[in-house]
Coordinates of N, CA and C in Angstrom, one line a residue:
M1 N 35.3 -6.6 -79.1 CA 34.2 -6.0 -78.5 C 34.4 -5.8 -77.0
R2 N 34.2 -4.6 -76.6 CA 34.4 -4.2 -75.2 C 33.1 -4.1 -74.5
K3 N 32.9 -4.7 -73.4 CA 31.7 -4.5 -72.6 C 31.9 -3.5 -71.5
N4 N 31.0 -2.7 -71.4 CA 31.1 -1.7 -70.4 C 30.5 -2.2 -69.1
H5 N 31.3 -2.5 -68.1 CA 30.8 -3.0 -66.8 C 30.7 -1.8 -65.8
T6 N 29.5 -1.5 -65.5 CA 29.3 -0.5 -64.4 C 28.5 -1.2 -63.3
T7 N 29.0 -1.0 -62.2 CA 28.3 -1.6 -61.0 C 27.6 -0.4 -60.2
N8 N 26.4 -0.6 -59.9 CA 25.6 0.4 -59.2 C 25.7 0.0 -57.7
Y9 N 26.2 0.9 -56.9 CA 26.3 0.8 -55.5 C 25.3 1.8 -54.9
G10 N 24.4 1.3 -54.0 CA 23.5 2.2 -53.4 C 22.0 2.0 -53.8
F11 N 21.2 3.0 -53.4 CA 19.8 2.9 -53.7 C 19.4 4.1 -54.6
T12 N 18.3 3.8 -55.3 CA 17.8 5.0 -56.1 C 16.9 5.8 -55.2
L13 N 16.6 6.9 -55.6 CA 15.7 7.9 -54.9 C 14.3 7.2 -54.7
V14 N 13.8 6.6 -55.7 CA 12.5 5.9 -55.6 C 12.5 4.8 -54.5
E15 N 13.6 4.1 -54.5 CA 13.7 3.0 -53.5 C 13.7 3.6 -52.1
L16 N 14.4 4.7 -51.9 CA 14.5 5.3 -50.6 C 13.2 5.9 -50.2
V17 N 12.4 6.5 -51.1 CA 11.1 7.1 -50.8 C 10.2 6.0 -50.4
I18 N 10.2 4.9 -51.1 CA 9.3 3.7 -50.7 C 9.6 3.2 -49.3
V19 N 10.9 3.1 -49.0 CA 11.3 2.6 -47.7 C 10.8 3.6 -46.6
M20 N 11.0 4.9 -46.9 CA 10.6 5.9 -45.9 C 9.0 5.9 -45.7
L21 N 8.3 5.6 -46.8 CA 6.8 5.6 -46.7 C 6.4 4.4 -45.9
I22 N 7.0 3.2 -46.1 CA 6.7 2.0 -45.3 C 7.0 2.2 -43.8
M23 N 8.2 2.8 -43.5 CA 8.6 3.1 -42.1 C 7.6 4.1 -41.5
S24 N 7.1 5.0 -42.2 CA 6.1 6.0 -41.6 C 4.8 5.3 -41.3
V25 N 4.3 4.5 -42.2 CA 3.1 3.8 -41.9 C 3.2 2.9 -40.7
L26 N 4.4 2.2 -40.5 CA 4.6 1.3 -39.4 C 4.7 2.1 -38.1
A27 N 5.3 3.3 -38.1 CA 5.4 4.1 -37.0 C 4.1 4.7 -36.5
V28 N 3.2 5.1 -37.4 CA 1.9 5.6 -37.1 C 1.1 4.5 -36.5
T29 N 1.1 3.3 -37.1 CA 0.4 2.2 -36.5 C 0.8 1.8 -35.1
A30 N 2.1 1.8 -34.9 CA 2.7 1.4 -33.6 C 2.3 2.5 -32.6
Y31 N 2.3 3.8 -32.9 CA 1.9 4.8 -32.0 C 0.5 4.7 -31.6
A32 N -0.4 4.5 -32.6 CA -1.8 4.3 -32.3 C -2.1 3.2 -31.3
R33 N -1.4 2.1 -31.5 CA -1.6 0.9 -30.6 C -1.0 1.2 -29.2
M34 N 0.1 1.9 -29.2 CA 0.7 2.2 -27.9 C -0.2 3.2 -27.1
S35 N -0.7 4.2 -27.7 CA -1.5 5.2 -27.0 C -2.8 4.5 -26.5
K36 N -3.4 3.6 -27.3 CA -4.6 2.9 -26.9 C -4.3 2.0 -25.7
T37 N -3.1 1.3 -25.7 CA -2.7 0.5 -24.6 C -2.5 1.3 -23.3
D38 N -2.0 2.5 -23.4 CA -1.8 3.4 -22.3 C -3.1 3.7 -21.6
S39 N -4.1 4.0 -22.4 CA -5.5 4.3 -22.0 C -6.1 3.1 -21.3
Q40 N -5.9 2.0 -21.9 CA -6.5 0.7 -21.3 C -5.8 0.4 -19.9
A41 N -4.5 0.7 -19.8 CA -3.8 0.5 -18.6 C -4.3 1.4 -17.5
R42 N -4.6 2.7 -17.8 CA -5.2 3.6 -16.8 C -6.6 3.1 -16.4
L43 N -7.4 2.7 -17.3 CA -8.7 2.1 -17.0 C -8.6 0.9 -16.1
A44 N -7.7 0.0 -16.4 CA -7.5 -1.2 -15.5 C -7.0 -0.8 -14.1
S45 N -6.2 0.3 -14.0 CA -5.7 0.8 -12.8 C -6.8 1.3 -11.9
L46 N -7.7 2.0 -12.6 CA -8.9 2.6 -11.9 C -9.8 1.5 -11.4
Q47 N -10.1 0.5 -12.2 CA -10.9 -0.6 -11.8 C -10.3 -1.4 -10.7
S48 N -9.0 -1.6 -10.7 CA -8.3 -2.3 -9.6 C -8.4 -1.5 -8.3
F49 N -8.3 -0.1 -8.4 CA -8.4 0.7 -7.2 C -9.8 0.6 -6.6
K50 N -10.8 0.6 -7.5 CA -12.2 0.5 -7.0 C -12.3 -0.8 -6.2
A51 N -11.8 -1.9 -6.7 CA -11.9 -3.2 -6.0 C -11.2 -3.2 -4.7
T52 N -10.0 -2.5 -4.7 CA -9.3 -2.3 -3.4 C -10.1 -1.5 -2.4
V53 N -10.7 -0.4 -2.8 CA -11.4 0.4 -1.9 C -12.6 -0.4 -1.3
L54 N -13.3 -1.1 -2.2 CA -14.4 -1.9 -1.7 C -14.0 -3.0 -0.7
S55 N -12.9 -3.6 -1.0 CA -12.3 -4.6 0.0 C -11.9 -4.0 1.3
V56 N -11.2 -2.9 1.3 CA -10.8 -2.2 2.5 C -12.0 -1.7 3.3
A57 N -12.9 -1.1 2.6 CA -14.1 -0.6 3.4 C -14.9 -1.8 4.0
T58 N -15.0 -2.9 3.3 CA -15.8 -4.1 3.8 C -15.0 -4.7 5.0
M59 N -13.7 -4.8 4.9 CA -13.0 -5.4 6.0 C -13.0 -4.4 7.2
A60 N -12.9 -3.1 7.0 CA -13.0 -2.2 8.1 C -14.4 -2.2 8.7
K61 N -15.4 -2.4 7.9 CA -16.8 -2.5 8.5 C -16.9 -3.7 9.4
G62 N -16.2 -4.9 9.0 CA -16.2 -6.0 9.8 C -15.5 -5.8 11.1
M63 N -14.4 -5.0 11.1 CA -13.7 -4.7 12.3 C -14.6 -3.8 13.2
C64 N -15.3 -2.9 12.6 CA -16.2 -2.0 13.4 C -17.3 -2.8 14.0
I65 N -17.9 -3.8 13.3 CA -19.0 -4.6 13.8 C -18.5 -5.4 15.0
S66 N -17.2 -5.9 14.9 CA -16.7 -6.8 16.0 C -16.3 -6.0 17.2
D67 N -16.2 -4.7 17.1 CA -15.8 -3.9 18.3 C -17.1 -3.2 18.9
P68 N -17.4 -3.6 20.1 CA -18.6 -3.1 20.8 C -18.6 -1.5 20.8
Q69 N -17.5 -0.9 21.0 CA -17.5 0.6 21.1 C -17.8 1.2 19.7
C70 N -17.4 0.5 18.7 CA -17.6 1.1 17.3 C -19.0 0.8 16.8
D71 N -19.5 -0.4 17.1 CA -20.8 -0.8 16.6 C -21.9 -0.3 17.4
I72 N -21.9 1.1 17.6 CA -23.0 1.7 18.4 C -24.3 1.6 17.7
D73 N -24.4 2.0 16.5 CA -25.6 1.8 15.7 C -25.2 1.9 14.2
Q74 N -26.0 1.2 13.4 CA -25.7 1.1 12.0 C -26.2 2.3 11.2
Y75 N -26.7 3.3 11.8 CA -27.2 4.5 11.1 C -26.2 5.6 11.0
Q76 N -26.5 6.8 11.3 CA -25.7 7.9 11.0 C -24.6 8.2 12.1
T77 N -24.6 7.6 13.2 CA -23.7 7.9 14.3 C -22.3 7.7 13.9
T78 N -21.4 8.6 14.2 CA -20.0 8.5 14.0 C -19.3 7.8 15.2
S79 N -18.5 6.8 14.9 CA -17.9 6.1 15.9 C -16.4 5.8 15.5
S80 N -15.7 5.1 16.3 CA -14.3 4.8 15.9 C -13.8 3.5 16.5
T81 N -12.8 2.9 15.9 CA -12.1 1.7 16.4 C -10.7 1.8 16.0
T82 N -9.8 1.0 16.6 CA -8.4 1.1 16.2 C -8.1 -0.1 15.2
I83 N -7.5 0.3 14.1 CA -7.1 -0.7 13.1 C -5.6 -0.4 12.8
E84 N -4.8 -1.5 13.1 CA -3.3 -1.4 12.9 C -2.7 -0.2 13.6
G85 N -3.2 0.1 14.8 CA -2.7 1.1 15.7 C -3.2 2.5 15.3
K86 N -4.1 2.6 14.4 CA -4.7 4.0 14.0 C -6.1 4.0 14.4
P87 N -6.6 5.0 15.1 CA -8.0 5.2 15.4 C -8.7 5.6 14.1
I88 N -9.6 4.8 13.6 CA -10.3 5.1 12.4 C -11.7 5.5 12.7
L89 N -12.2 6.6 12.1 CA -13.6 7.0 12.3 C -14.5 6.3 11.3
F90 N -15.7 6.1 11.8 CA -16.7 5.4 11.0 C -18.0 6.2 11.0
T91 N -18.8 6.1 9.9 CA -20.1 6.6 9.8 C -21.0 5.5 9.3
G92 N -21.9 5.1 10.1 CA -22.8 3.9 9.7 C -22.0 2.7 9.4
R93 N -21.0 2.4 10.2 CA -20.2 1.2 10.1 C -19.2 1.2 9.0
Y94 N -19.1 2.2 8.2 CA -18.1 2.3 7.1 C -17.1 3.4 7.4
P95 N -15.8 3.2 7.1 CA -14.8 4.2 7.4 C -15.2 5.5 6.6
V96 N -15.0 6.6 7.3 CA -15.3 7.9 6.7 C -14.4 8.2 5.5
G97 N -14.9 9.0 4.6 CA -14.1 9.3 3.4 C -12.9 10.1 3.8
L98 N -13.0 11.2 4.4 CA -11.9 12.1 4.8 C -12.2 12.5 6.2
A99 N -11.4 12.1 7.2 CA -11.7 12.4 8.6 C -11.3 13.9 8.9
P100 N -12.1 14.5 9.7 CA -11.8 15.9 10.1 C -10.7 16.0 11.1
N101 N -10.0 17.1 11.2 CA -9.1 17.4 12.2 C -7.9 16.4 12.4
G102 N -7.4 15.9 11.3 CA -6.3 15.0 11.4 C -6.6 13.6 11.9
A103 N -7.9 13.3 12.1 CA -8.2 11.9 12.5 C -8.0 11.0 11.2
A104 N -8.3 9.7 11.4 CA -8.0 8.8 10.3 C -9.4 8.3 9.7
G105 N -9.4 8.0 8.4 CA -10.5 7.5 7.8 C -10.0 6.5 6.7
L106 N -10.8 6.4 5.6 CA -10.5 5.5 4.5 C -9.1 5.9 3.9
D107 N -8.8 7.2 3.9 CA -7.5 7.6 3.3 C -6.3 7.1 4.0
Q108 N -6.5 6.8 5.3 CA -5.4 6.2 6.1 C -5.3 4.7 6.0
L109 N -6.3 4.1 5.6 CA -6.3 2.6 5.4 C -5.8 2.3 4.1
M110 N -5.7 3.2 3.1 CA -5.3 2.9 1.8 C -3.9 3.4 1.6
M111 N -3.2 2.7 0.6 CA -2.0 3.2 0.1 C -2.2 3.5 -1.4
P112 N -2.8 4.7 -1.7 CA -3.3 4.9 -3.0 C -2.3 4.9 -4.1
G113 N -1.0 5.2 -3.9 CA 0.0 5.1 -5.0 C -0.3 6.3 -6.0
R114 N -0.8 5.9 -7.2 CA -1.0 6.9 -8.2 C -2.3 7.7 -8.0
F115 N -3.0 7.4 -7.0 CA -4.3 8.1 -6.8 C -4.1 9.1 -5.6
T116 N -4.7 10.2 -5.8 CA -4.6 11.3 -4.8 C -6.0 11.7 -4.4
I117 N -6.2 11.8 -3.1 CA -7.5 12.3 -2.6 C -7.6 13.8 -2.8
Q118 N -8.7 14.3 -3.1 CA -9.0 15.7 -3.3 C -9.8 16.2 -2.1
P119 N -9.1 16.9 -1.1 CA -9.8 17.4 0.1 C -11.0 18.3 -0.2
A120 N -10.9 19.1 -1.3 CA -12.0 20.0 -1.6 C -13.3 19.3 -2.0
L121 N -13.1 18.1 -2.5 CA -14.3 17.3 -2.9 C -14.6 16.2 -1.9
S122 N -14.0 16.2 -0.8 CA -14.2 15.1 0.2 C -14.6 15.6 1.6
D123 N -15.3 14.8 2.3 CA -15.7 15.0 3.7 C -15.9 13.7 4.4
T124 N -16.6 13.7 5.5 CA -16.7 12.5 6.3 C -17.5 11.4 5.5
N125 N -18.5 11.8 4.7 CA -19.3 10.8 4.0 C -18.9 10.6 2.6
R126 N -17.8 11.2 2.1 CA -17.4 10.9 0.8 C -15.9 11.2 0.6
A127 N -15.4 10.6 -0.4 CA -14.0 10.9 -0.8 C -13.9 10.8 -2.3
T128 N -13.1 11.7 -2.9 CA -12.9 11.6 -4.4 C -11.4 11.5 -4.6
Y129 N -11.0 10.5 -5.3 CA -9.6 10.2 -5.7 C -9.4 10.4 -7.2
F130 N -8.3 11.1 -7.6 CA -8.0 11.2 -9.0 C -6.8 10.4 -9.4
L131 N -6.7 9.9 -10.6 CA -5.6 9.2 -11.1 C -4.6 10.2 -11.7
A132 N -3.4 10.1 -11.1 CA -2.3 11.0 -11.7 C -1.9 10.5 -13.1
G133 N -1.7 11.4 -14.0 CA -1.3 11.1 -15.3 C -2.4 10.8 -16.3
A134 N -3.6 11.0 -15.9 CA -4.7 10.8 -16.8 C -4.8 11.9 -17.8
H135 N -5.5 11.7 -18.9 CA -5.6 12.8 -19.9 C -6.5 13.9 -19.3
D136 N -7.5 13.6 -18.6 CA -8.4 14.5 -17.9 C -8.6 14.0 -16.5
E137 N -7.9 14.5 -15.5 CA -8.0 14.0 -14.2 C -9.4 14.2 -13.6
N138 N -10.1 15.2 -14.0 CA -11.5 15.4 -13.5 C -12.4 14.3 -14.0
H139 N -12.1 13.6 -15.0 CA -12.9 12.5 -15.5 C -12.2 11.2 -15.5
C140 N -11.3 11.0 -14.6 CA -10.6 9.7 -14.4 C -10.5 9.6 -12.9
K141 N -11.6 9.3 -12.3 CA -11.6 9.4 -10.8 C -12.5 8.3 -10.2
L142 N -12.3 8.2 -8.9 CA -13.1 7.2 -8.1 C -13.8 8.1 -7.0
E143 N -15.1 7.8 -6.9 CA -15.9 8.5 -5.8 C -16.4 7.5 -4.8
Y144 N -16.1 7.7 -3.6 CA -16.6 6.9 -2.4 C -17.6 7.7 -1.6
S145 N -18.7 7.1 -1.4 CA -19.7 7.9 -0.6 C -20.6 6.9 0.2
I146 N -20.9 7.4 1.4 CA -21.8 6.7 2.4 C -23.1 7.5 2.5
T147 N -24.2 6.9 2.1 CA -25.5 7.5 2.3 C -26.2 6.9 3.4
S148 N -26.9 7.7 4.1 CA -27.7 7.1 5.2 C -28.9 7.9 5.5
A149 N -29.9 7.3 6.0 CA -31.2 7.9 6.4 C -31.4 7.5 7.8
P150 N -32.1 8.4 8.6 CA -32.3 8.1 10.0 C -32.9 6.7 10.3
S151 N -33.7 6.1 9.5 CA -34.3 4.8 9.9 C -33.7 3.7 9.0
N152 N -32.8 4.0 8.1 CA -32.3 2.9 7.2 C -30.8 2.8 7.5
P153 N -30.3 1.5 7.3 CA -28.8 1.3 7.4 C -28.1 2.1 6.4
S154 N -26.8 2.4 6.7 CA -26.0 3.1 5.7 C -25.7 2.3 4.5
V155 N -25.5 2.9 3.3 CA -25.2 2.2 2.1 C -23.9 2.8 1.5
L156 N -23.0 1.9 1.1 CA -21.8 2.4 0.6 C -21.9 2.4 -1.0
S157 N -21.4 3.4 -1.6 CA -21.4 3.5 -3.0 C -19.9 3.9 -3.5
V158 N -19.4 3.1 -4.4 CA -18.1 3.3 -5.0 C -18.2 3.3 -6.5
T159 N -18.1 4.5 -7.1 CA -18.2 4.6 -8.5 C -17.0 5.2 -9.2
I160 N -16.8 4.9 -10.4 CA -15.7 5.4 -11.2 C -16.2 6.2 -12.4
D161 N -15.4 7.2 -12.8 CA -15.6 7.9 -14.0 C -14.4 7.8 -14.8
S162 N -14.5 7.0 -15.9 CA -13.3 6.7 -16.7 C -13.3 7.4 -18.0
S163 N -14.2 8.4 -18.2 CA -14.3 9.0 -19.5 C -13.1 9.8 -19.9
G164 N -12.2 10.2 -18.9 CA -11.1 11.0 -19.2 C -9.8 10.2 -19.1
C165 N -9.8 8.9 -18.9 CA -8.6 8.1 -18.8 C -7.9 7.9 -20.1

C-alpha cells in the first residue's frame, strides 16, 4: 500500500482574504485614533497659547503700573514703557494688540511659533491669532481684546474659537 504524501506550502485564498480583512480593520481603527489625537493636540496648543497670552499681558500690565510714565491713567489713554529694550505701547495698562506704525505691542512680547497674527483683524485694542495647520484656520483662533469705557478701568478679554481645530 502506497501512501500519497503531499505537503501544502503556502496559504489558501480564504486565509489571505481573512488576514487582509483583519489588517484593514486595524488600519482604519488606527487612523481614526491618530486623527482624533491630532485634533486634540491642536486644541491643547490653542489652550496653552491662551494661557501664555494671559500671562504675558498680566506681567506687562505690572511693568506698566510700576513705571510712572506708563501708568498715566487706567482708562483709555495710550502710554508706553520699555520692556526688554523694546518700547511697548499700552491701552488702559494692557499691551496693545497690534501697534501702529511699527511700534511694539503684544505681538512683540510673544514668540507665537505656530500662531500668526492677522493684521486685517487686529488693531490697538485687539489682536487675532490663527493656528497654522488647523482644519479651518478661521475657526481655530485666539482673540485678544481690550475694552474700556471713559469712567471704567479697561478689561482684558482673551477668547479661543476651537471649532475648526
